Coordinates of C-alpha atoms (C1' of nucleotides) in Angstrom, one line a residue:
Chain Z
M7 CA 106.4 -125.0 16.9
Q8 CA 104.2 -124.6 19.9
Q9 CA 100.5 -124.8 19.5
R10 CA 99.1 -121.4 19.9
C11 CA 95.4 -121.9 19.3
N12 CA 93.9 -123.4 22.4
K13 CA 92.7 -122.1 25.7
V14 CA 95.3 -124.0 27.7
F15 CA 98.0 -122.3 25.7
M16 CA 96.4 -118.9 26.2
V17 CA 96.4 -119.3 30.0
N18 CA 100.0 -120.5 30.0
L19 CA 100.9 -117.6 27.9
L20 CA 99.5 -115.2 30.4
K21 CA 101.1 -117.1 33.3
S22 CA 104.5 -117.2 31.6
K23 CA 104.4 -113.4 31.1
N24 CA 103.5 -112.9 34.7
I25 CA 100.1 -111.2 34.2
S26 CA 96.9 -112.3 35.8
E27 CA 94.5 -114.3 33.8
T28 CA 91.2 -112.5 33.7
P29 CA 88.2 -113.4 31.6
F30 CA 88.7 -110.3 29.6
R31 CA 92.3 -111.0 28.7
K32 CA 91.5 -114.6 27.9
E33 CA 88.7 -113.6 25.6
V34 CA 90.9 -111.1 23.8
L35 CA 93.6 -113.7 23.3
E36 CA 91.1 -116.2 22.0
I37 CA 89.9 -113.7 19.4
F38 CA 93.4 -113.1 18.3
S39 CA 94.1 -116.8 17.9
K40 CA 90.8 -117.4 16.2
Y41 CA 91.7 -115.0 13.5
N42 CA 95.1 -116.3 12.4
N43 CA 96.0 -112.9 10.9
A44 CA 96.4 -109.4 12.1
I45 CA 93.2 -107.6 13.0
P46 CA 92.3 -104.1 14.0
L47 CA 90.7 -103.3 17.3
S48 CA 87.3 -102.8 15.6
I49 CA 87.2 -106.5 15.0
V50 CA 88.2 -107.4 18.6
E51 CA 85.5 -105.0 19.8
K52 CA 82.8 -106.7 17.7
E53 CA 83.8 -110.2 18.9
L54 CA 83.9 -109.3 22.6
K55 CA 80.9 -110.4 24.6
K56 CA 81.2 -107.5 26.9
Y57 CA 83.1 -104.7 25.3
N58 CA 84.8 -101.9 27.2
R59 CA 86.8 -99.5 25.2
I60 CA 89.2 -98.4 28.0
T61 CA 89.8 -101.9 29.3
L62 CA 90.6 -103.1 25.7
Y63 CA 93.1 -100.3 25.2
R64 CA 94.8 -101.2 28.5
T65 CA 94.8 -104.9 27.7
I66 CA 96.4 -104.2 24.3
K67 CA 99.0 -102.0 25.9
V68 CA 99.9 -104.8 28.4
F69 CA 100.0 -107.4 25.6
L70 CA 102.3 -105.2 23.6
E71 CA 104.6 -104.5 26.5
K72 CA 104.8 -108.2 27.4
G73 CA 105.5 -109.2 23.8
I74 CA 102.3 -111.2 23.5
I75 CA 101.1 -109.3 20.4
H76 CA 102.7 -106.9 18.1
K77 CA 101.4 -103.9 16.3
I78 CA 101.4 -103.5 12.5
T79 CA 101.0 -100.0 11.2
I80 CA 100.4 -99.6 7.5
S81 CA 100.2 -96.0 6.2
G82 CA 96.8 -94.6 6.3
E83 CA 95.1 -97.5 7.9
D84 CA 94.0 -98.5 11.4
S85 CA 96.6 -100.2 13.4
N86 CA 96.5 -104.0 13.3
Y87 CA 97.6 -106.4 15.9
A88 CA 98.6 -110.0 15.8
I89 CA 99.9 -112.6 18.2
C90 CA 103.7 -112.9 18.2
Q91 CA 104.7 -116.1 16.6
E92 CA 108.2 -116.1 17.9
E93 CA 109.4 -115.1 21.3
C94 CA 109.3 -111.4 21.4
N95 CA 110.6 -109.3 24.2
T96 CA 109.7 -105.7 24.9
D97 CA 112.8 -104.2 23.4
A98 CA 113.7 -106.0 20.3
H99 CA 110.9 -107.1 18.0
R100 CA 113.2 -108.5 15.4
H101 CA 110.7 -110.5 13.6
Q102 CA 111.8 -112.8 10.8
H103 CA 108.5 -112.2 9.0
I104 CA 107.1 -109.6 6.8
H105 CA 103.6 -108.1 6.8
F106 CA 101.6 -108.8 3.7
K107 CA 98.4 -107.0 2.9
C108 CA 96.1 -108.5 0.3
K109 CA 94.8 -105.6 -1.8
K110 CA 91.7 -107.6 -2.6
C111 CA 90.5 -109.1 0.7
K112 CA 92.4 -106.6 2.8
T113 CA 93.7 -109.3 5.1
I114 CA 97.0 -108.6 6.8
Y115 CA 99.2 -111.7 7.1
C116 CA 102.4 -112.2 9.1
V117 CA 104.4 -114.3 6.7
E118 CA 107.4 -116.1 8.0
I119 CA 110.3 -115.8 5.7
N120 CA 113.5 -117.8 5.5
E121 CA 115.9 -115.6 3.7
F122 CA 115.4 -112.1 5.1
P123 CA 116.9 -109.7 2.6
A124 CA 120.0 -107.8 3.6
I125 CA 120.3 -104.2 2.7
T126 CA 123.4 -102.3 2.9
L127 CA 123.4 -98.5 2.4
P128 CA 126.5 -96.4 1.9
N129 CA 126.9 -94.1 4.9
Y130 CA 124.1 -95.7 6.9
K131 CA 124.5 -98.5 9.4
V132 CA 121.4 -100.6 9.0
E133 CA 120.5 -102.6 12.1
Q134 CA 116.9 -103.6 11.6
L135 CA 114.5 -103.9 8.7
E136 CA 110.8 -103.9 8.6
I137 CA 109.1 -105.0 5.4
Q138 CA 105.5 -104.6 4.3
A139 CA 104.3 -106.1 1.1
T140 CA 101.1 -105.7 -0.8
G141 CA 99.7 -107.9 -3.5
L142 CA 97.4 -110.9 -3.7
C143 CA 97.1 -113.6 -1.1
E144 CA 96.6 -117.3 -1.7
N145 CA 92.9 -117.1 -1.7
C146 CA 92.5 -114.1 -3.9
N147 CA 95.2 -115.0 -6.5
V148 CA 93.1 -117.4 -8.6
Chain N
M1 CA 117.6 -85.0 -11.4
Q2 CA 115.5 -81.9 -11.3
Q3 CA 116.4 -79.3 -8.8
R4 CA 113.8 -79.3 -6.0
C5 CA 114.9 -76.7 -3.6
N6 CA 114.0 -73.3 -5.0
K7 CA 110.9 -71.2 -5.1
V8 CA 110.6 -71.3 -8.8
F9 CA 110.5 -75.0 -8.7
M10 CA 107.9 -74.9 -5.9
V11 CA 105.6 -72.8 -7.9
N12 CA 106.0 -74.9 -11.0
L13 CA 105.3 -78.0 -8.9
L14 CA 102.0 -76.5 -7.8
K15 CA 101.2 -75.4 -11.4
S16 CA 102.1 -78.8 -12.8
K17 CA 99.7 -80.5 -10.4
N18 CA 96.9 -78.1 -11.3
I19 CA 96.5 -76.6 -7.9
S20 CA 96.5 -72.9 -7.2
E21 CA 99.6 -71.3 -5.8
T22 CA 98.7 -69.7 -2.5
P23 CA 101.1 -68.2 0.0
F24 CA 100.3 -70.9 2.5
R25 CA 101.0 -73.8 0.1
K26 CA 104.2 -72.2 -1.1
E27 CA 105.4 -71.7 2.5
V28 CA 104.6 -75.3 3.4
L29 CA 106.5 -76.6 0.3
E30 CA 109.5 -74.4 1.2
I31 CA 109.5 -75.9 4.7
F32 CA 109.5 -79.4 3.3
S33 CA 112.3 -78.6 0.9
K34 CA 114.4 -76.8 3.6
Y35 CA 114.4 -80.0 5.6
N36 CA 115.7 -82.5 3.2
N37 CA 114.2 -85.3 5.2
A38 CA 110.8 -86.4 6.4
I39 CA 109.3 -84.3 9.1
P40 CA 106.2 -84.4 11.2
L41 CA 103.4 -81.8 11.1
S42 CA 104.7 -80.4 14.4
I43 CA 107.8 -79.1 12.7
V44 CA 105.8 -77.6 9.8
E45 CA 103.6 -76.0 12.4
K46 CA 106.5 -74.4 14.2
E47 CA 108.1 -73.1 11.0
L48 CA 104.9 -71.6 9.6
K49 CA 104.7 -67.8 10.1
K50 CA 100.9 -68.0 10.4
Y51 CA 99.8 -71.4 11.5
N52 CA 96.3 -72.7 11.1
R53 CA 95.7 -76.3 12.0
I54 CA 92.8 -76.9 9.7
T55 CA 94.4 -75.3 6.7
L56 CA 97.5 -77.3 7.3
Y57 CA 95.6 -80.6 7.4
R58 CA 93.8 -79.7 4.2
T59 CA 97.1 -78.6 2.5
I60 CA 98.7 -81.9 3.5
K61 CA 95.7 -83.8 2.2
V62 CA 95.9 -82.1 -1.2
F63 CA 99.7 -82.6 -1.4
L64 CA 99.3 -86.3 -0.7
E65 CA 96.5 -86.7 -3.2
K66 CA 98.5 -84.9 -5.9
G67 CA 101.7 -86.9 -5.2
I68 CA 103.7 -83.9 -4.1
I69 CA 104.5 -85.4 -0.7
H70 CA 104.2 -88.9 0.7
K71 CA 103.5 -90.1 4.1
I72 CA 105.7 -92.2 6.2
T73 CA 104.2 -94.1 9.1
I74 CA 106.5 -95.8 11.5
S75 CA 104.7 -97.8 14.2
G76 CA 104.1 -95.9 17.4
E77 CA 105.3 -92.5 16.0
D78 CA 103.8 -89.4 14.5
S79 CA 103.3 -89.6 10.8
N80 CA 106.1 -88.0 8.9
Y81 CA 105.9 -86.4 5.5
A82 CA 108.5 -85.8 2.7
I83 CA 108.5 -84.4 -0.8
C84 CA 108.3 -87.1 -3.4
Q85 CA 111.6 -87.3 -5.1
E86 CA 110.4 -89.2 -8.1
E87 CA 107.2 -88.7 -10.0
C88 CA 104.4 -90.0 -8.0
N89 CA 100.8 -90.3 -9.0
T90 CA 97.9 -90.8 -6.6
D91 CA 97.5 -94.5 -7.0
A92 CA 100.9 -96.1 -7.1
H93 CA 103.6 -94.8 -4.8
R94 CA 106.1 -97.3 -6.0
H95 CA 109.1 -95.6 -4.5
Q96 CA 112.5 -97.0 -5.2
H97 CA 113.6 -95.8 -1.8
I98 CA 113.5 -97.0 1.7
H99 CA 112.7 -95.1 4.9
F100 CA 115.6 -95.0 7.3
K101 CA 115.2 -93.8 10.9
C102 CA 118.3 -93.0 12.9
K103 CA 117.8 -94.3 16.4
K104 CA 120.1 -91.7 17.7
C105 CA 119.1 -88.4 16.1
K106 CA 115.6 -89.7 15.2
T107 CA 115.9 -88.2 11.7
I108 CA 113.9 -90.0 9.1
Y109 CA 115.6 -90.2 5.7
C110 CA 114.2 -91.3 2.3
V111 CA 117.2 -93.2 0.9
E112 CA 117.3 -94.0 -2.7
I113 CA 118.3 -97.5 -3.4
N114 CA 119.6 -99.0 -6.6
E115 CA 118.9 -102.7 -6.1
F116 CA 115.6 -103.0 -4.5
P117 CA 115.4 -106.4 -2.9
A118 CA 113.0 -108.9 -4.5
I119 CA 110.9 -111.0 -2.3
T120 CA 109.1 -114.0 -3.4
L121 CA 106.6 -115.8 -1.1
P122 CA 105.1 -119.1 -1.9
N123 CA 101.4 -118.7 -2.3
Y124 CA 101.5 -114.9 -2.3
K125 CA 101.7 -112.7 -5.3
V126 CA 103.9 -109.8 -4.1
E127 CA 103.4 -106.6 -6.1
Q128 CA 104.8 -103.9 -3.9
L129 CA 107.3 -103.7 -1.1
E130 CA 107.7 -101.0 1.5
I131 CA 110.9 -101.1 3.6
Q132 CA 111.7 -99.3 6.8
A133 CA 115.1 -99.5 8.3
T134 CA 116.5 -98.4 11.6
G135 CA 120.1 -97.9 12.6
L136 CA 122.6 -95.1 12.6
C137 CA 122.9 -92.4 10.0
E138 CA 126.0 -90.9 8.6
N139 CA 126.3 -88.2 11.2
C140 CA 125.7 -90.4 14.2
N141 CA 127.7 -93.4 13.1
V142 CA 131.1 -92.0 14.2
Chain A
dT23 C1' 88.6 -122.0 52.5
dC24 C1' 88.7 -117.3 53.5
dA25 C1' 90.5 -112.9 54.7
dA26 C1' 94.1 -109.5 53.2
dT27 C1' 96.5 -107.6 49.5
dA28 C1' 97.3 -106.5 44.9
dA29 C1' 95.7 -106.0 40.4
dA30 C1' 92.2 -105.2 36.8
dT31 C1' 88.0 -103.0 35.5
dG32 C1' 84.7 -99.2 34.6
dC33 C1' 83.3 -94.5 34.7
dA34 C1' 84.0 -89.6 33.9
dA35 C1' 86.7 -86.5 32.1
dC36 C1' 90.3 -85.1 29.3
dA37 C1' 93.8 -84.5 25.4
dA38 C1' 95.5 -85.1 20.6
dC39 C1' 94.4 -85.7 16.0
dG40 C1' 91.7 -85.1 12.3
dT41 C1' 87.2 -83.8 9.7
dT42 C1' 83.0 -81.1 8.1
dG43 C1' 79.7 -77.2 7.1
dC44 C1' 79.6 -72.6 6.3
dA45 C1' 80.8 -67.9 5.8
dA46 C1' 84.7 -64.9 4.5
dT47 C1' 88.5 -64.2 1.6
dA48 C1' 91.8 -64.8 -2.1
dA49 C1' 93.1 -66.7 -6.7
dA50 C1' 92.0 -67.6 -11.6
dG51 C1' 89.8 -67.0 -15.9
dT52 C1' 87.4 -63.9 -19.1
Chain P
dA11 C1' 88.0 -55.1 -13.5
dC12 C1' 84.6 -58.3 -12.7
dT13 C1' 82.8 -63.0 -12.3
dT14 C1' 83.6 -67.5 -11.0
dT15 C1' 85.9 -70.8 -8.5
dA16 C1' 88.9 -72.4 -5.0
dT17 C1' 91.0 -71.6 -0.5
dT18 C1' 91.0 -70.1 4.1
dG19 C1' 89.4 -69.8 9.0
dC20 C1' 86.1 -70.4 12.5
dA21 C1' 83.0 -73.3 15.2
dA22 C1' 81.7 -77.6 16.1
dC23 C1' 82.1 -82.4 15.9
dG24 C1' 84.1 -87.4 15.7
dT25 C1' 87.6 -90.7 16.7
dT26 C1' 91.4 -92.5 19.1
dG27 C1' 93.8 -93.0 23.1
dT28 C1' 94.9 -91.7 28.1
dT29 C1' 94.5 -90.6 33.3
dG30 C1' 92.5 -90.4 38.1
dC31 C1' 89.7 -92.5 41.1
dA32 C1' 86.3 -95.7 43.0
dT33 C1' 84.7 -100.4 42.5
dT34 C1' 85.3 -105.1 41.5
dT35 C1' 87.9 -109.1 40.7
dA36 C1' 92.1 -112.1 41.1
dT37 C1' 96.0 -113.7 43.8
dT38 C1' 98.4 -114.8 48.0
dG39 C1' 99.1 -116.9 52.3
dA40 C1' 97.4 -118.4 56.7

DNA sequence: TCAATAAATGCAACAACGTTGCAATAAAGT
DNA sequence: ACTTTATTGCAACGTTGTTGCATTTATTGA
């Protein structure tokens, strides 16, 4: 797998998606890669040296459109965002991972999964599945 | 299964949850049971004879807390709500159903499922799964 | 390297969604 | 029927996210 945690990679990521590499965007990307897991905008906000609400929203929007990050919505919580581990394109975010939220430390993990469960429903044609799990993560399950 | 589509049931539902039966609450419940599927607040709003935004929010909040309805959040969409088909309590909404969104008619269904898939992740203790599917529903898959 | 062009940023203002305090009203219990 | 308790509705506010426009920064090409 490609290394996704250094500045060179970040710049290449921006270049490969055909968007200009600005200090703001690089900083946001570095924050996402520093946290390996999904984080809400409130964390990005705190980490940013120079925070601007509007610019952040626009940056996130562009990153989502370009498939650099993806959005994780868990009922009743802030939206969380994480760097896409596979190649995503704008239309089909067919991740082979599930989103796991630890009920103790509240961390949201994108967990790669080998055997993605298949579900067949009578009368429905299932084309895509999105799975969210809750429980205890490695660190909290002691 | 209990019948969940008549006024008597609605009143009993309110009684059994120990909340007073007001015209507003009964009307909201009837709207939910009229639509068999999950609906956003915008639909409830249109169906209400006398709509009050604040009262609706509070009613929804109470219904959620009492386990009368549950909330379905699909990334990037309005929240949807549907009557709980099984007994829910406030803490554990361990539904044996998945949420299915038809990509054509946009309807969101709560689909009961017999064999709920089991997922085991190395290093994670999975306690609960929430599954959202997209595809084509019975009516649109022709 | 530097000017010309294109894109990103920041401000002000707005819109949607949701909440809170408080007074008025309706439901429940006696 | 009356008292108590809960619900409703209004005004006002907070949060989240967007848009138009002027300014600043990045990119391109000579």
